[in-house]
């Protein structure tokens, strides 16, 4: 069964870039059957899809975040990553990585809280 | 403001049947499958319904889903205390390059 694990700093300063990595086990990011995505959830609020990447490097981002988001993939490490630039307090959230099945996240990581504060 | 609209809260007593609604548009629910997630505090969401009305293995048959036009609903019958959680609907939206859209979530309380 596929498992995903997020890693990265839990605290980021305003205006800086948030960087997270998702390590996949029990499956391969190079599988042509799936896309790989990031979703976030501000404390006490709902879910927001950030974007996805295919093993080839093809990406699609939420228009609301597109200008600040970059998702990349490293097939040699079986990982994919998220960068979100120019962060503000509004970007404080639990960030999840997930596999996409039928265009919807099915297997999720446990999530990692990222706080934006000076 | 979420693209899909859900009531913020729902409640019921043990044994009752509760329904959670999810309203969208022609570009999401109207043309794609609806999925429902259950989320407990501090944990990641998990499917309880996929493809409008299918249950993953391990999900009790007390959970059921339906879709009509641009709306969908999740029903839980024989309500149990362990059903108390947040529930989110989700769908693919065909707008622009496409994106995943979620409902704002419904907090289910078992009284």
Short mmCIF file of N, CA, C and O in Angstrom, two decimals, chain A residues 46-97:
data_model
loop_
_atom_site.label_atom_id
_atom_site.label_comp_id
_atom_site.label_asym_id
_atom_site.label_seq_id
_atom_site.Cartn_x
_atom_site.Cartn_y
_atom_site.Cartn_z
N UNK A 46 -11.32 24.64 5.96
CA UNK A 46 -11.49 23.58 4.99
C UNK A 46 -10.26 23.32 4.15
O UNK A 46 -9.19 23.90 4.35
N UNK A 47 -10.44 22.42 3.19
CA UNK A 47 -9.35 21.95 2.33
C UNK A 47 -9.22 22.81 1.08
O UNK A 47 -10.23 23.23 0.50
N UNK A 48 -7.97 23.04 0.66
CA UNK A 48 -7.70 23.79 -0.57
C UNK A 48 -6.68 23.03 -1.40
O UNK A 48 -5.56 22.76 -0.92
N UNK A 49 -7.03 22.69 -2.62
CA UNK A 49 -6.11 22.00 -3.51
C UNK A 49 -5.10 23.00 -4.06
O UNK A 49 -5.47 24.08 -4.53
N UNK A 50 -3.83 22.64 -4.03
CA UNK A 50 -2.76 23.53 -4.47
C UNK A 50 -2.35 23.23 -5.91
O UNK A 50 -2.19 24.14 -6.73
N UNK A 51 -2.18 21.95 -6.23
CA UNK A 51 -1.77 21.60 -7.57
C UNK A 51 -1.30 20.16 -7.65
O UNK A 51 -1.24 19.45 -6.65
N UNK A 52 -0.97 19.72 -8.89
CA UNK A 52 -0.47 18.37 -9.08
C UNK A 52 0.69 18.35 -10.08
O UNK A 52 0.90 19.31 -10.83
N UNK A 53 1.43 17.23 -10.05
CA UNK A 53 2.50 17.01 -11.01
C UNK A 53 2.43 15.58 -11.50
O UNK A 53 2.03 14.67 -10.77
N UNK A 54 2.82 15.37 -12.74
CA UNK A 54 2.93 14.05 -13.34
C UNK A 54 4.42 13.71 -13.38
O UNK A 54 5.27 14.61 -13.33
N UNK A 55 4.75 12.43 -13.49
CA UNK A 55 6.16 12.03 -13.43
C UNK A 55 6.99 12.69 -14.54
O UNK A 55 8.19 12.90 -14.38
N UNK A 56 6.32 13.05 -15.62
CA UNK A 56 7.02 13.69 -16.74
C UNK A 56 7.41 15.14 -16.42
O UNK A 56 8.19 15.75 -17.15
N UNK A 57 6.82 15.68 -15.33
CA UNK A 57 7.07 17.06 -14.97
C UNK A 57 5.93 17.99 -15.32
O UNK A 57 5.96 19.18 -14.98
N UNK A 58 4.92 17.47 -15.98
CA UNK A 58 3.75 18.28 -16.32
C UNK A 58 3.01 18.67 -15.05
O UNK A 58 2.82 17.85 -14.15
N UNK A 59 2.61 19.93 -14.95
CA UNK A 59 1.97 20.43 -13.73
C UNK A 59 0.65 21.13 -14.04
O UNK A 59 0.38 21.55 -15.17
N UNK A 60 -0.17 21.27 -12.99
CA UNK A 60 -1.39 22.05 -13.06
C UNK A 60 -1.61 22.63 -11.67
O UNK A 60 -1.57 21.90 -10.67
N UNK A 61 -1.84 23.94 -11.60
CA UNK A 61 -1.95 24.61 -10.31
C UNK A 61 -3.32 25.26 -10.14
O UNK A 61 -3.97 25.66 -11.11
N UNK A 62 -3.72 25.40 -8.88
CA UNK A 62 -4.92 26.16 -8.55
C UNK A 62 -4.69 27.61 -9.00
O UNK A 62 -3.70 28.23 -8.62
N UNK A 63 -5.62 28.15 -9.79
CA UNK A 63 -5.42 29.53 -10.27
C UNK A 63 -5.22 30.54 -9.16
O UNK A 63 -4.52 31.54 -9.34
N UNK A 64 -5.80 30.28 -8.00
CA UNK A 64 -5.69 31.23 -6.90
C UNK A 64 -4.27 31.30 -6.32
O UNK A 64 -3.93 32.25 -5.62
N UNK A 65 -3.44 30.30 -6.60
CA UNK A 65 -2.08 30.24 -6.06
C UNK A 65 -1.02 30.17 -7.14
O UNK A 65 0.18 30.22 -6.85
N UNK A 66 -1.45 30.10 -8.38
CA UNK A 66 -0.56 29.77 -9.50
C UNK A 66 0.68 30.65 -9.59
O UNK A 66 1.77 30.18 -9.90
N UNK A 67 0.52 31.93 -9.28
CA UNK A 67 1.66 32.86 -9.43
C UNK A 67 2.76 32.61 -8.40
O UNK A 67 3.88 33.10 -8.56
N UNK A 68 2.46 31.87 -7.34
CA UNK A 68 3.43 31.69 -6.25
C UNK A 68 3.88 30.23 -6.07
O UNK A 68 4.74 29.96 -5.25
N UNK A 69 3.29 29.31 -6.84
CA UNK A 69 3.52 27.88 -6.59
C UNK A 69 4.42 27.25 -7.65
O UNK A 69 4.29 27.54 -8.85
N UNK A 70 5.30 26.37 -7.18
CA UNK A 70 6.06 25.50 -8.06
C UNK A 70 6.07 24.10 -7.46
O UNK A 70 6.44 23.94 -6.28
N UNK A 71 5.65 23.11 -8.23
CA UNK A 71 5.73 21.71 -7.82
C UNK A 71 6.70 21.01 -8.75
O UNK A 71 6.62 21.18 -9.98
N UNK A 72 7.60 20.24 -8.18
CA UNK A 72 8.60 19.53 -8.97
C UNK A 72 8.66 18.08 -8.52
O UNK A 72 8.14 17.71 -7.46
N UNK A 73 9.29 17.23 -9.35
CA UNK A 73 9.37 15.80 -9.04
C UNK A 73 10.81 15.33 -9.22
O UNK A 73 11.53 15.80 -10.11
N UNK A 74 11.23 14.43 -8.34
CA UNK A 74 12.55 13.80 -8.43
C UNK A 74 12.31 12.29 -8.46
O UNK A 74 12.15 11.66 -7.41
N UNK A 75 12.26 11.72 -9.64
CA UNK A 75 11.95 10.30 -9.77
C UNK A 75 13.05 9.42 -9.18
O UNK A 75 12.76 8.32 -8.70
N UNK A 76 14.28 9.90 -9.17
CA UNK A 76 15.39 9.09 -8.64
C UNK A 76 15.28 8.90 -7.14
O UNK A 76 15.75 7.92 -6.58
N UNK A 77 14.63 9.85 -6.46
CA UNK A 77 14.45 9.77 -5.01
C UNK A 77 13.02 9.37 -4.65
O UNK A 77 12.69 9.26 -3.47
N UNK A 78 12.17 9.20 -5.65
CA UNK A 78 10.75 8.90 -5.43
C UNK A 78 10.10 9.96 -4.56
O UNK A 78 9.38 9.67 -3.58
N UNK A 79 10.36 11.21 -4.91
CA UNK A 79 9.85 12.34 -4.15
C UNK A 79 9.25 13.39 -5.09
O UNK A 79 9.60 13.47 -6.27
N UNK A 80 8.37 14.20 -4.53
CA UNK A 80 7.95 15.40 -5.21
C UNK A 80 7.89 16.54 -4.19
O UNK A 80 7.78 16.28 -2.98
N UNK A 81 7.99 17.77 -4.67
CA UNK A 81 8.20 18.89 -3.77
C UNK A 81 7.28 20.06 -4.09
O UNK A 81 6.79 20.19 -5.21
N UNK A 82 7.11 20.90 -3.08
CA UNK A 82 6.28 22.11 -3.19
C UNK A 82 7.11 23.31 -2.79
O UNK A 82 7.81 23.28 -1.77
N UNK A 83 7.03 24.36 -3.57
CA UNK A 83 7.57 25.66 -3.17
C UNK A 83 6.46 26.70 -3.32
O UNK A 83 5.80 26.77 -4.35
N UNK A 84 6.28 27.47 -2.26
CA UNK A 84 5.28 28.55 -2.25
C UNK A 84 6.01 29.83 -1.84
O UNK A 84 6.53 29.92 -0.72
N UNK A 85 6.04 30.79 -2.73
CA UNK A 85 6.84 31.99 -2.50
C UNK A 85 6.02 33.11 -1.86
O UNK A 85 4.79 33.06 -1.81
N UNK A 86 6.74 34.09 -1.34
CA UNK A 86 6.13 35.31 -0.78
C UNK A 86 5.01 34.98 0.21
O UNK A 86 3.90 35.52 0.10
N UNK A 87 5.31 34.14 1.16
CA UNK A 87 4.26 33.69 2.08
C UNK A 87 3.86 34.78 3.06
O UNK A 87 4.64 35.67 3.40
N UNK A 88 2.61 34.69 3.50
CA UNK A 88 2.07 35.56 4.54
C UNK A 88 1.40 34.67 5.60
O UNK A 88 1.33 33.46 5.44
N UNK A 89 0.88 35.31 6.63
CA UNK A 89 0.21 34.55 7.69
C UNK A 89 -0.95 33.72 7.14
O UNK A 89 -1.30 32.68 7.69
N UNK A 90 -1.55 34.17 6.06
CA UNK A 90 -2.67 33.45 5.46
C UNK A 90 -2.25 32.10 4.87
O UNK A 90 -3.11 31.26 4.57
N UNK A 91 -0.96 31.88 4.73
CA UNK A 91 -0.45 30.60 4.22
C UNK A 91 -0.18 29.60 5.34
O UNK A 91 0.23 28.47 5.07
N UNK A 92 -0.40 30.00 6.57
CA UNK A 92 -0.28 29.07 7.70
C UNK A 92 -1.33 27.98 7.56
O UNK A 92 -2.52 28.27 7.46
N UNK A 93 -0.89 26.74 7.54
CA UNK A 93 -1.81 25.63 7.30
C UNK A 93 -1.11 24.30 7.53
O UNK A 93 0.11 24.23 7.63
N UNK A 94 -1.92 23.25 7.62
CA UNK A 94 -1.38 21.89 7.50
C UNK A 94 -1.30 21.59 6.01
O UNK A 94 -2.29 21.74 5.29
N UNK A 95 -0.12 21.19 5.58
CA UNK A 95 0.09 20.87 4.17
C UNK A 95 0.15 19.35 4.01
O UNK A 95 0.91 18.67 4.72
N UNK A 96 -0.67 18.85 3.10
CA UNK A 96 -0.73 17.42 2.82
C UNK A 96 -0.21 17.15 1.41
O UNK A 96 -0.52 17.91 0.48
N UNK A 97 0.52 16.06 1.25
CA UNK A 97 0.77 15.55 -0.09
C UNK A 97 -0.13 14.34 -0.29
O UNK A 97 -0.53 13.67 0.69
#
